[in-house]
Amino acid sequence: MASSLFSSPAKPCYPTTRPPTPTLSSRAAAPRFAHGLSAAAAVKASPSLHRLRALARPIRASQQQPPRRRPEYIPNRIDDPNYVRIFDTTLRDGEQSPGATMTSAEKLVIARQLARLGVDIIEAGFPASSPDDLDAVRSIAIEVGNTPVGEEGHVPVICGLSRCNKKDIDAAWEAVRHARRPRIHTFIATSEIHMQHKLRKTPEQVVAIAREMVAYARSLGCTDVEFSPEDAGRSNREFLYHILEEVIKAGATTLNIPDTVGYNLPYEFGKLIADIKANTPGIENAIISTHCQNDLGLATANTLAGARAGARQLEVTINGIGERAGNASLEEVVMAIKCRGELLDGLYTGINPQHITLTSKMVQEHSGLLVQPHKAIVGANAFAHESGIHQDGMLKYKGTYEIISPEDIGLTRANELGIVLGKLSGSHAVRSKLAELGYEISDKEFMDFFKRYKEVAEKKKRVTDEDIEALLSDEIFQPKVIWSLADVQATCGTLGLSTATVKLIAPDGEEKIECSMGTGPVDAAYKAVDRIIQVCFRHIFSPFLH
């Protein structure tokens, strides 16, 4: 049996994703195709082109239809085939990020926010790992797992992770059983490399353990049991079909397929999900799930490929935190589905995206893991524009460079258009900033100002509002010069005889020089100025000299 289980899967793996579809110009009037039909005639000739035209229209997420109502939760079935459950493991896998350990109180705060966000399942922790984690999961189950939130009164499933052994499963059940909808998530490795080197067990032993432990979890009274074949992405296909069939028979309601080491490419992972759906007996009695790590930066892409191939639960974390390079990012997966749902066969989630920004900031604060500025969706630069070309487009129409409105994710920008002034900014953006600050200057004054602006911007990463106002004051709003200082020289010492020589340039350009003594070098300089301009100049500034 072992040899048959490890026979190589059929090659090659064919992509399950469609090739890129050509887009139609949204500005062209009655465009014509290569075969000579007008767009309208082509649509009649081929109804599929109607969908193509719809995809070609410029669209931002905020312009799409509002989300549909979440279907009633049934552990092993989803009545709406387009609905995708979001399983958030920030408090379990996310907490495994080095340095990201959170206290029980912090985990409870985040769990409350995850419920407001609308996640379907919260994996609250690994109860067997420590008494503190068991207490944290129990607290979340008692409070968050029984408190309806939002207009629909949503109550998330509360899940606890366990290895395939009775001690772990007992701890998980003790922690989650207090929730209205408890779930036990148990796992065992199924790849040859893991079974041989980590578990040191035969495939037959692994199947027996998985079957027995899923049945044990059900025997405790838990009607919602998730099973994960760890390292499924590198497991033998036939073996996967076999072990998944056995755990379904034992009572598993969700089958989570992990790309544990982030090894798969999107077309491979999509093919894996499609193959499991097509070849696992009894699969119609369970939900297929994905869990993709980000070791090659493909976690989000793999997750979406899995969803398109038939997975209806997606395991993710806030900000993509997790072991090593992290997990598929909730915000990326959810907004990709929201933005490109039509290309994903109409999939949708129950997430309220307006809570994304707050949730991201909360996880950053409590985990201590800051998000890099260029992080998709929630990074500081995700809705910032510095390039002059981009700024010009944004000033004309936001949809030119933003496919998602920041308001969609609950983000309020200090600058409505997200324009950040720097050395790449063009005159259009700088003029807009001046108008925003309330300044009106002539074209000639603007050209002089813009030249100075570019000089400053070359030396600074970002030009602030204060920099703009200082430049305006220096370049445009200077008072008319009557006398200007050319030179000054002062001497002083312990004898108290301070002298100063001052050279001023008169309004007509004539140079005038005077020398004077005073009680100090400053007093002597002012007296010299007084003698030149015939005005007691020092009295104007005397309040500042004391």
Coordinates of C-alpha atoms in Angstrom, one line a residue:
M1 CA 0.0 0.0 0.0
A2 CA 2.8 2.4 0.9
S3 CA 4.3 2.2 -2.6
S4 CA 1.0 3.0 -4.3
L5 CA 0.3 5.9 -1.9
F6 CA 3.5 7.6 -2.9
S7 CA 3.3 7.1 -6.7
S8 CA 3.9 10.4 -8.4
P9 CA 0.8 12.3 -9.4
A10 CA 0.0 12.7 -13.1
K11 CA 2.1 15.4 -14.9
P12 CA 1.8 18.0 -15.9
C13 CA -0.4 20.1 -13.7
Y14 CA -2.6 22.2 -15.9
P15 CA -3.5 25.8 -14.9
T16 CA -7.0 26.2 -13.6
T17 CA -7.0 30.0 -14.0
R18 CA -8.1 31.6 -17.2
P19 CA -5.6 33.5 -19.3
P20 CA -5.8 37.3 -19.1
T21 CA -8.8 38.7 -21.0
P22 CA -8.3 41.6 -23.4
T23 CA -10.1 44.8 -22.3
L24 CA -12.1 47.2 -24.3
S25 CA -11.5 50.9 -24.3
S26 CA -14.1 52.6 -22.2
R27 CA -13.7 55.8 -24.2
A28 CA -14.0 54.5 -27.7
A29 CA -17.3 55.0 -29.4
A30 CA -18.7 51.9 -31.0
P31 CA -15.3 50.0 -31.1
R32 CA -14.9 47.5 -33.9
F33 CA -13.3 44.0 -33.5
A34 CA -10.8 42.3 -35.9
H35 CA -13.6 40.4 -37.6
G36 CA -15.4 43.7 -38.5
L37 CA -18.4 43.6 -36.2
S38 CA -19.3 46.6 -34.1
A39 CA -19.3 46.2 -30.4
A40 CA -23.1 46.1 -30.3
A41 CA -23.3 43.6 -33.1
A42 CA -20.6 41.5 -31.5
V43 CA -22.5 41.2 -28.3
K44 CA -25.5 39.9 -30.1
A45 CA -23.4 37.5 -32.0
S46 CA -21.6 36.3 -28.9
P47 CA -23.3 36.8 -25.5
S48 CA -20.0 36.1 -23.7
L49 CA -18.7 39.4 -25.1
H50 CA -21.3 41.2 -23.0
R51 CA -19.5 40.0 -19.9
L52 CA -16.2 41.0 -21.4
R53 CA -17.4 44.6 -21.9
A54 CA -18.7 44.7 -18.3
L55 CA -15.3 43.6 -17.0
A56 CA -13.6 46.3 -19.1
R57 CA -15.5 49.2 -17.4
P58 CA -13.3 51.2 -14.9
I59 CA -14.6 50.3 -11.5
R60 CA -13.6 50.9 -7.9
A61 CA -14.6 48.6 -5.1
S62 CA -16.9 51.3 -3.6
Q63 CA -18.9 51.4 -6.9
Q64 CA -19.8 47.7 -6.7
Q65 CA -23.1 46.2 -5.3
P66 CA -23.4 46.0 -1.5
P67 CA -22.6 42.6 0.0
R68 CA -25.3 40.0 0.2
R69 CA -26.6 38.7 3.4
R70 CA -24.5 35.9 5.1
P71 CA -26.1 32.5 4.8
E72 CA -27.1 30.6 7.9
Y73 CA -24.2 28.8 9.4
I74 CA -24.2 25.0 8.9
P75 CA -20.9 23.3 9.7
N76 CA -20.6 21.0 6.7
R77 CA -22.7 22.9 4.1
I78 CA -23.1 26.4 2.7
D79 CA -26.5 27.0 1.1
D80 CA -25.2 29.8 -1.2
P81 CA -22.5 28.2 -3.4
N82 CA -20.9 31.7 -4.0
Y83 CA -20.4 32.4 -0.3
V84 CA -16.9 32.1 1.1
R85 CA -16.2 31.7 4.8
I86 CA -13.4 33.7 6.2
F87 CA -11.4 31.8 8.9
D88 CA -9.1 34.2 10.8
T89 CA -6.1 32.6 12.5
T90 CA -4.4 35.9 13.7
L91 CA -4.7 34.8 17.3
R92 CA -3.2 31.4 16.7
D93 CA -0.9 31.2 13.6
G94 CA -0.4 35.0 13.7
E95 CA 0.7 34.9 17.3
Q96 CA 3.4 32.4 16.3
S97 CA 5.3 35.2 14.5
P98 CA 8.5 35.7 16.5
G99 CA 8.0 38.4 19.1
A100 CA 4.2 38.6 18.5
T101 CA 3.0 36.9 21.7
M102 CA -0.1 38.6 23.1
T103 CA -1.6 38.6 26.6
S104 CA -5.1 37.1 27.2
A105 CA -6.6 40.6 27.6
E106 CA -5.1 41.7 24.2
K107 CA -6.4 38.6 22.5
L108 CA -9.8 39.2 23.8
V109 CA -9.8 42.8 22.5
I110 CA -8.7 41.6 19.1
A111 CA -11.3 38.8 19.1
R112 CA -14.1 41.4 19.7
Q113 CA -12.8 43.4 16.8
L114 CA -12.6 40.4 14.5
A115 CA -16.3 39.7 15.3
R116 CA -17.2 43.3 14.3
L117 CA -15.1 42.8 11.1
G118 CA -17.4 39.9 10.3
V119 CA -15.1 36.9 10.2
D120 CA -17.0 33.6 10.2
I121 CA -14.5 31.6 12.3
I122 CA -12.0 32.9 14.8
E123 CA -9.2 30.4 15.6
A124 CA -8.6 31.8 19.0
G125 CA -5.5 29.8 19.9
F126 CA -3.8 26.5 20.7
P127 CA -5.3 25.6 24.1
A128 CA -2.9 22.7 24.8
S129 CA 0.1 24.9 24.3
S130 CA -0.2 26.5 27.8
P131 CA -2.7 27.1 30.6
D132 CA -2.7 30.8 29.7
D133 CA -3.7 30.1 26.1
L134 CA -6.5 27.7 27.2
D135 CA -7.8 30.5 29.5
A136 CA -7.6 33.0 26.7
V137 CA -9.5 30.8 24.2
R138 CA -12.1 30.0 26.9
S139 CA -12.6 33.7 27.6
I140 CA -13.1 34.4 23.9
A141 CA -15.5 31.5 23.6
I142 CA -17.6 32.7 26.6
E143 CA -17.8 36.4 25.5
V144 CA -17.2 36.8 21.8
G145 CA -18.7 33.4 21.0
N146 CA -22.0 34.3 22.5
T147 CA -22.4 38.0 21.8
P148 CA -24.2 39.0 18.6
V149 CA -22.7 42.0 16.7
G150 CA -23.9 44.2 13.9
E151 CA -27.3 44.6 12.3
E152 CA -27.4 40.9 11.4
G153 CA -26.6 39.8 15.0
H154 CA -23.5 37.8 13.7
V155 CA -21.9 35.4 16.2
P156 CA -18.6 33.9 15.0
V157 CA -17.6 30.3 15.4
I158 CA -14.8 30.0 18.0
C159 CA -12.2 27.4 17.1
G160 CA -9.3 25.8 19.0
L161 CA -6.3 24.1 17.4
S162 CA -5.1 20.6 18.4
R163 CA -2.7 18.0 17.3
C164 CA -4.2 14.5 16.6
N165 CA -4.0 13.3 20.2
K166 CA -6.6 13.1 22.9
K167 CA -4.8 15.5 25.3
D168 CA -4.8 18.3 22.8
I169 CA -8.4 17.6 21.7
D170 CA -9.6 17.6 25.3
A171 CA -7.9 20.9 26.0
A172 CA -9.4 22.4 22.8
W173 CA -12.9 21.2 23.7
E174 CA -12.6 22.5 27.2
A175 CA -11.7 26.0 25.8
V176 CA -14.3 26.3 23.0
R177 CA -17.3 24.3 24.3
H178 CA -18.7 27.5 26.0
A179 CA -19.3 29.2 22.6
R180 CA -22.6 29.1 20.8
R181 CA -20.8 27.6 17.8
P182 CA -17.6 25.7 19.0
R183 CA -15.2 24.1 16.6
I184 CA -12.2 21.8 17.1
H185 CA -9.4 22.0 14.5
T186 CA -7.1 19.0 14.5
F187 CA -4.2 18.2 12.2
I188 CA -1.5 15.7 11.3
A189 CA 1.2 15.8 8.7
T190 CA 0.6 13.8 5.4
S191 CA 3.6 14.6 3.2
E192 CA 6.2 11.9 2.9
I193 CA 9.0 14.1 4.2
H194 CA 6.9 14.9 7.3
M195 CA 5.7 11.4 8.0
Q196 CA 9.2 9.9 7.6
H197 CA 11.3 12.5 9.3
K198 CA 9.0 14.3 11.8
L199 CA 6.3 11.8 12.7
R200 CA 8.3 8.6 11.9
K201 CA 5.1 6.8 11.1
T202 CA 3.8 4.9 8.1
P203 CA 1.0 6.3 6.0
E204 CA -1.3 3.6 7.3
Q205 CA -0.6 4.7 10.9
V206 CA -1.3 8.3 10.0
V207 CA -4.6 7.5 8.5
A208 CA -5.6 5.5 11.5
I209 CA -4.7 8.3 13.9
A210 CA -6.5 10.9 11.9
R211 CA -9.7 8.8 11.6
E212 CA -9.6 7.9 15.3
M213 CA -9.0 11.5 16.6
V214 CA -11.7 13.1 14.4
A215 CA -14.1 10.5 15.7
Y216 CA -13.0 11.2 19.3
A217 CA -13.6 15.0 18.8
R218 CA -17.1 14.2 17.6
S219 CA -17.7 11.9 20.6
L220 CA -17.1 14.8 23.0
G221 CA -20.2 16.5 21.6
C222 CA -18.4 18.8 19.1
T223 CA -20.5 18.7 15.9
D224 CA -18.1 21.0 14.0
V225 CA -14.7 19.4 13.4
E226 CA -12.0 20.6 11.0
F227 CA -9.2 18.4 9.8
S228 CA -5.9 19.5 8.2
P229 CA -3.5 17.3 6.4
E230 CA -0.4 19.3 7.3
D231 CA 1.9 20.0 4.3
A232 CA -0.8 19.0 1.9
G233 CA 0.9 21.0 -0.8
R234 CA 3.7 18.5 -0.9
S235 CA 1.6 15.4 -0.2
N236 CA 0.8 12.5 -2.6
R237 CA -2.5 13.1 -4.3
E238 CA -3.9 9.5 -3.9
F239 CA -2.9 9.5 -0.2
L240 CA -4.7 12.8 0.3
Y241 CA -7.9 11.5 -1.3
H242 CA -7.7 8.5 0.9
I243 CA -7.1 10.2 4.3
L244 CA -9.7 12.9 3.5
E245 CA -12.3 10.2 2.7
E246 CA -11.6 8.5 6.0
V247 CA -11.9 11.6 8.1
I248 CA -15.2 12.6 6.4
K249 CA -16.5 9.2 7.3
A250 CA -15.3 9.9 10.9
G251 CA -17.3 13.1 11.1
A252 CA -15.0 15.9 9.8
T253 CA -17.1 18.9 8.5
T254 CA -14.3 21.0 7.1
L255 CA -11.2 19.8 5.3
N256 CA -8.4 22.4 5.4
I257 CA -5.7 22.0 2.7
P258 CA -2.5 23.8 3.9
D259 CA 0.4 24.9 1.7
T260 CA 2.3 24.7 4.9
V261 CA 5.7 25.8 3.6
G262 CA 4.4 28.1 0.9
Y263 CA 5.8 25.9 -1.9
N264 CA 3.0 25.8 -4.4
L265 CA 2.5 28.1 -7.4
P266 CA -1.1 29.4 -7.9
Y267 CA -1.9 27.1 -10.8
E268 CA -0.6 24.1 -8.8
F269 CA -2.6 24.9 -5.7
G270 CA -5.7 25.6 -7.7
K271 CA -5.3 22.2 -9.4
L272 CA -4.8 20.6 -6.0
I273 CA -8.1 21.9 -4.7
A274 CA -9.9 21.0 -7.9
D275 CA -8.4 17.5 -7.8
I276 CA -9.5 17.0 -4.2
K277 CA -13.0 18.2 -5.0
A278 CA -13.2 15.8 -8.0
N279 CA -11.6 12.7 -6.5
T280 CA -12.4 12.5 -2.8
P281 CA -15.4 10.3 -2.0
G282 CA -17.9 12.0 0.3
I283 CA -16.4 15.5 -0.4
E284 CA -20.0 16.8 -0.9
N285 CA -20.5 16.4 2.8
A286 CA -17.7 18.7 3.9
I287 CA -16.3 22.2 3.2
I288 CA -13.0 22.5 1.5
S289 CA -10.7 25.1 3.1
T290 CA -7.3 26.7 2.2
H291 CA -4.4 27.7 4.4
C292 CA -1.5 29.3 2.4
Q293 CA 1.8 30.4 3.9
N294 CA 3.7 33.2 2.2
D295 CA 7.3 31.8 1.9
L296 CA 7.4 32.6 -1.8
G297 CA 5.1 35.6 -1.6
L298 CA 2.2 33.7 -3.2
A299 CA -0.1 33.2 -0.2
T300 CA -2.8 35.6 -1.4
A301 CA -2.6 34.3 -5.0
N302 CA -2.7 30.7 -3.9
T303 CA -5.7 31.4 -1.7
L304 CA -7.7 33.0 -4.5
A305 CA -6.7 30.2 -6.9
G306 CA -8.1 27.7 -4.3
A307 CA -11.3 29.7 -3.9
R308 CA -11.8 29.7 -7.7
A309 CA -11.2 26.0 -7.8
G310 CA -13.9 25.3 -5.2
A311 CA -12.6 26.1 -1.7
R312 CA -15.3 27.8 0.4
Q313 CA -13.3 28.6 3.5
L314 CA -10.2 30.7 3.4
E315 CA -7.8 30.8 6.3
V316 CA -6.1 34.2 6.7
T317 CA -4.6 36.6 9.2
I318 CA -4.7 40.3 9.7
N319 CA -1.7 42.0 8.1
G320 CA -0.6 38.6 6.9
I321 CA 1.3 37.8 10.1
G322 CA 2.3 34.3 11.0
E323 CA 5.1 31.7 11.0
R324 CA 8.2 32.6 8.9
A325 CA 7.0 34.9 6.0
G326 CA 3.4 34.9 7.3
N327 CA 0.1 33.8 5.9
A328 CA -2.4 34.9 3.3
S329 CA -3.5 38.4 4.3
L330 CA -7.2 38.9 5.2
E331 CA -7.4 42.4 3.8
E332 CA -5.7 41.4 0.5
V333 CA -7.9 38.3 0.0
V334 CA -11.2 40.0 1.0
M335 CA -10.6 43.1 -1.1
A336 CA -9.5 41.1 -4.1
I337 CA -12.8 39.1 -3.9
K338 CA -14.7 42.4 -3.5
C339 CA -12.9 44.1 -6.3
R340 CA -12.7 41.2 -8.8
G341 CA -15.7 39.1 -7.7
E342 CA -17.0 38.8 -11.3
L343 CA -13.8 37.2 -12.4
L344 CA -14.0 34.9 -9.4
D345 CA -17.4 33.5 -10.5
G346 CA -19.4 35.9 -8.2
L347 CA -17.8 34.9 -4.9
Y348 CA -18.4 37.1 -1.9
T349 CA -17.7 37.2 1.9
G350 CA -19.5 38.4 5.0
I351 CA -16.6 40.8 5.9
N352 CA -17.5 44.5 6.6
P353 CA -14.4 46.1 5.0
Q354 CA -14.9 49.4 6.7
H355 CA -13.4 47.8 9.8
I356 CA -10.2 46.7 8.1
T357 CA -8.1 49.7 8.9
L358 CA -9.0 49.8 12.6
T359 CA -8.4 46.0 12.9
S360 CA -5.0 46.3 11.1
K361 CA -3.9 49.1 13.5
M362 CA -5.1 47.2 16.5
V363 CA -3.2 44.0 15.5
Q364 CA -0.1 46.1 14.9
E365 CA -0.4 47.7 18.3
H366 CA -1.0 44.5 20.3
S367 CA 1.4 42.3 18.4
G368 CA 4.2 44.8 18.0
L369 CA 4.6 43.8 14.3
L370 CA 4.5 47.0 12.2
V371 CA 3.3 46.9 8.6
Q372 CA 5.8 47.9 5.9
P373 CA 4.7 51.2 4.2
H374 CA 4.2 49.5 0.8
K375 CA 1.9 46.7 2.2
A376 CA -1.1 46.2 0.0
I377 CA -4.4 47.7 1.3
V378 CA -3.2 48.7 4.8
G379 CA 0.3 50.1 4.3
A380 CA 0.9 53.8 4.9
N381 CA 1.7 54.3 1.2
A382 CA -1.2 52.2 -0.1
F383 CA -3.3 55.3 -0.9
A384 CA -0.5 57.8 -1.2
H385 CA 0.6 59.3 -4.6
E386 CA 3.9 61.2 -5.2
S387 CA 4.6 60.7 -8.9
G388 CA 3.6 63.8 -10.9
I389 CA 1.9 61.7 -13.5
H390 CA -0.2 59.8 -10.9
Q391 CA -1.0 63.0 -9.0
D392 CA -2.3 64.6 -12.2
G393 CA -4.5 61.6 -12.9
M394 CA -5.8 61.7 -9.3
L395 CA -6.7 65.4 -9.5
K396 CA -8.7 64.7 -12.6
Y397 CA -10.4 61.4 -11.6
K398 CA -9.6 59.2 -8.6
G399 CA -10.3 56.0 -10.5
T400 CA -7.3 56.6 -12.7
Y401 CA -4.9 55.2 -10.1
E402 CA -7.1 53.8 -7.3
I403 CA -9.1 50.6 -7.8
I404 CA -10.2 50.8 -4.1
S405 CA -11.6 53.8 -2.3
P406 CA -9.8 54.3 1.0
E407 CA -13.3 54.9 2.5
D408 CA -14.1 51.2 1.6
I409 CA -11.6 50.0 4.3
G410 CA -12.5 52.7 6.9
L411 CA -9.5 54.9 6.1
T412 CA -9.8 58.7 6.3
R413 CA -6.9 60.5 4.6
A414 CA -5.6 63.9 5.9
N415 CA -5.4 64.7 2.2
E416 CA -8.6 63.8 0.3
L417 CA -6.6 62.6 -2.8
G418 CA -3.7 61.0 -1.0
I419 CA -1.3 63.4 -2.7
V420 CA 2.2 63.5 -1.1
L421 CA 4.4 66.3 -2.4
G422 CA 8.0 65.4 -3.2
K423 CA 10.6 65.8 -6.0
L424 CA 8.4 63.8 -8.4
S425 CA 5.4 66.0 -8.0
G426 CA 4.3 68.1 -11.0
S427 CA 3.0 71.7 -11.2
H428 CA -0.6 70.5 -11.2
A429 CA -0.3 68.9 -7.8
V430 CA 1.7 71.8 -6.3
R431 CA -0.9 74.3 -7.6
S432 CA -3.6 72.1 -6.0
K433 CA -1.8 72.1 -2.7
L434 CA -1.5 75.9 -2.8
A435 CA -5.2 76.3 -3.4
E436 CA -5.9 73.8 -0.6
L437 CA -3.9 76.0 1.8
G438 CA -5.7 79.1 0.6
Y439 CA -3.1 80.8 -1.4
E440 CA -3.7 82.5 -4.8
I441 CA -0.6 83.7 -6.8
S442 CA 0.0 84.8 -10.3
D443 CA 1.4 82.5 -13.0
K444 CA 4.7 84.5 -12.9
E445 CA 4.9 84.1 -9.1
F446 CA 4.1 80.4 -9.3
M447 CA 6.9 79.8 -11.8
D448 CA 9.3 81.5 -9.4
F449 CA 7.9 79.5 -6.5
F450 CA 7.9 76.2 -8.4
K451 CA 11.6 76.6 -9.2
R452 CA 12.4 77.0 -5.5
Y453 CA 10.1 74.2 -4.6
K454 CA 12.0 71.8 -6.9
E455 CA 15.3 72.8 -5.3
V456 CA 13.9 72.0 -1.8
A457 CA 12.2 68.8 -2.9
E458 CA 15.4 67.5 -4.3
K459 CA 16.9 67.6 -0.8
K460 CA 13.8 66.3 1.2
K461 CA 11.9 63.0 1.0
R462 CA 8.6 64.8 1.5
V463 CA 7.6 68.5 1.3
T464 CA 5.2 69.4 4.2
D465 CA 2.6 72.1 4.4
E466 CA 5.0 74.0 6.6
D467 CA 7.7 73.8 3.9
I468 CA 5.2 75.2 1.3
E469 CA 4.3 78.1 3.5
A470 CA 7.9 78.9 4.3
L471 CA 8.8 78.9 0.6
L472 CA 5.9 81.2 -0.2
S473 CA 6.9 83.6 2.6
D474 CA 10.5 83.6 1.4
E475 CA 9.8 83.8 -2.4
I476 CA 6.5 85.6 -2.9
F477 CA 5.3 87.4 0.2
Q478 CA 8.5 89.2 1.2
P479 CA 8.0 92.9 2.1
K480 CA 9.5 95.5 -0.2
V481 CA 13.2 96.0 0.4
I482 CA 14.2 99.7 1.1
W483 CA 17.5 99.4 2.9
S484 CA 19.6 96.2 2.7
L485 CA 22.5 95.1 4.8
A486 CA 25.8 94.7 2.9
D487 CA 28.4 94.2 5.7
V488 CA 28.7 94.5 9.4
Q489 CA 31.8 94.3 11.7
A490 CA 31.9 94.6 15.4
T491 CA 34.6 94.5 18.1
C492 CA 34.3 94.2 21.9
G493 CA 36.4 93.4 24.9
T494 CA 36.8 93.7 28.7
L495 CA 37.4 97.5 28.5
G496 CA 33.8 98.1 27.6
L497 CA 34.6 99.9 24.4
S498 CA 32.4 98.1 21.8
T499 CA 32.4 99.4 18.3
A500 CA 30.6 98.5 15.1
T501 CA 31.0 99.4 11.4
V502 CA 27.9 98.9 9.2
K503 CA 27.5 99.2 5.4
L504 CA 24.0 99.6 4.1
I505 CA 22.7 99.9 0.5
A506 CA 20.2 102.7 0.0
P507 CA 17.1 102.4 -2.1
D508 CA 18.9 104.1 -5.0
G509 CA 21.8 101.6 -4.7
E510 CA 24.2 103.9 -3.0
E511 CA 26.5 102.3 -0.4
K512 CA 26.7 104.1 3.0
I513 CA 29.0 103.3 5.8
E514 CA 29.0 104.4 9.5
C515 CA 30.9 103.5 12.6
S516 CA 29.6 103.9 16.2
M517 CA 30.3 102.9 19.8
G518 CA 27.9 101.4 22.2
T519 CA 27.4 99.5 25.4
G520 CA 27.9 96.3 23.5
P521 CA 28.4 95.1 19.9
V522 CA 24.7 94.9 19.2
D523 CA 24.0 98.4 20.6
A524 CA 26.9 99.8 18.6
A525 CA 25.6 98.2 15.4
Y526 CA 22.1 99.7 15.9
K527 CA 23.6 103.1 16.5
A528 CA 25.5 102.9 13.3
V529 CA 22.3 101.9 11.4
D530 CA 20.5 104.9 13.1
R531 CA 23.1 107.3 11.8
I532 CA 22.8 106.0 8.3
I533 CA 19.0 105.9 7.9
Q534 CA 18.3 108.8 10.3
V535 CA 15.7 106.8 12.1
C536 CA 16.0 105.4 15.7
F537 CA 15.9 101.8 14.3
R538 CA 17.0 100.1 17.6
H539 CA 13.9 101.4 19.4
I540 CA 11.7 99.3 17.0
F541 CA 13.4 96.1 18.2
S542 CA 14.2 97.1 21.7
P543 CA 11.6 94.8 23.2
F544 CA 13.4 91.8 21.7
L545 CA 16.8 92.9 23.0
H546 CA 16.0 92.4 26.7

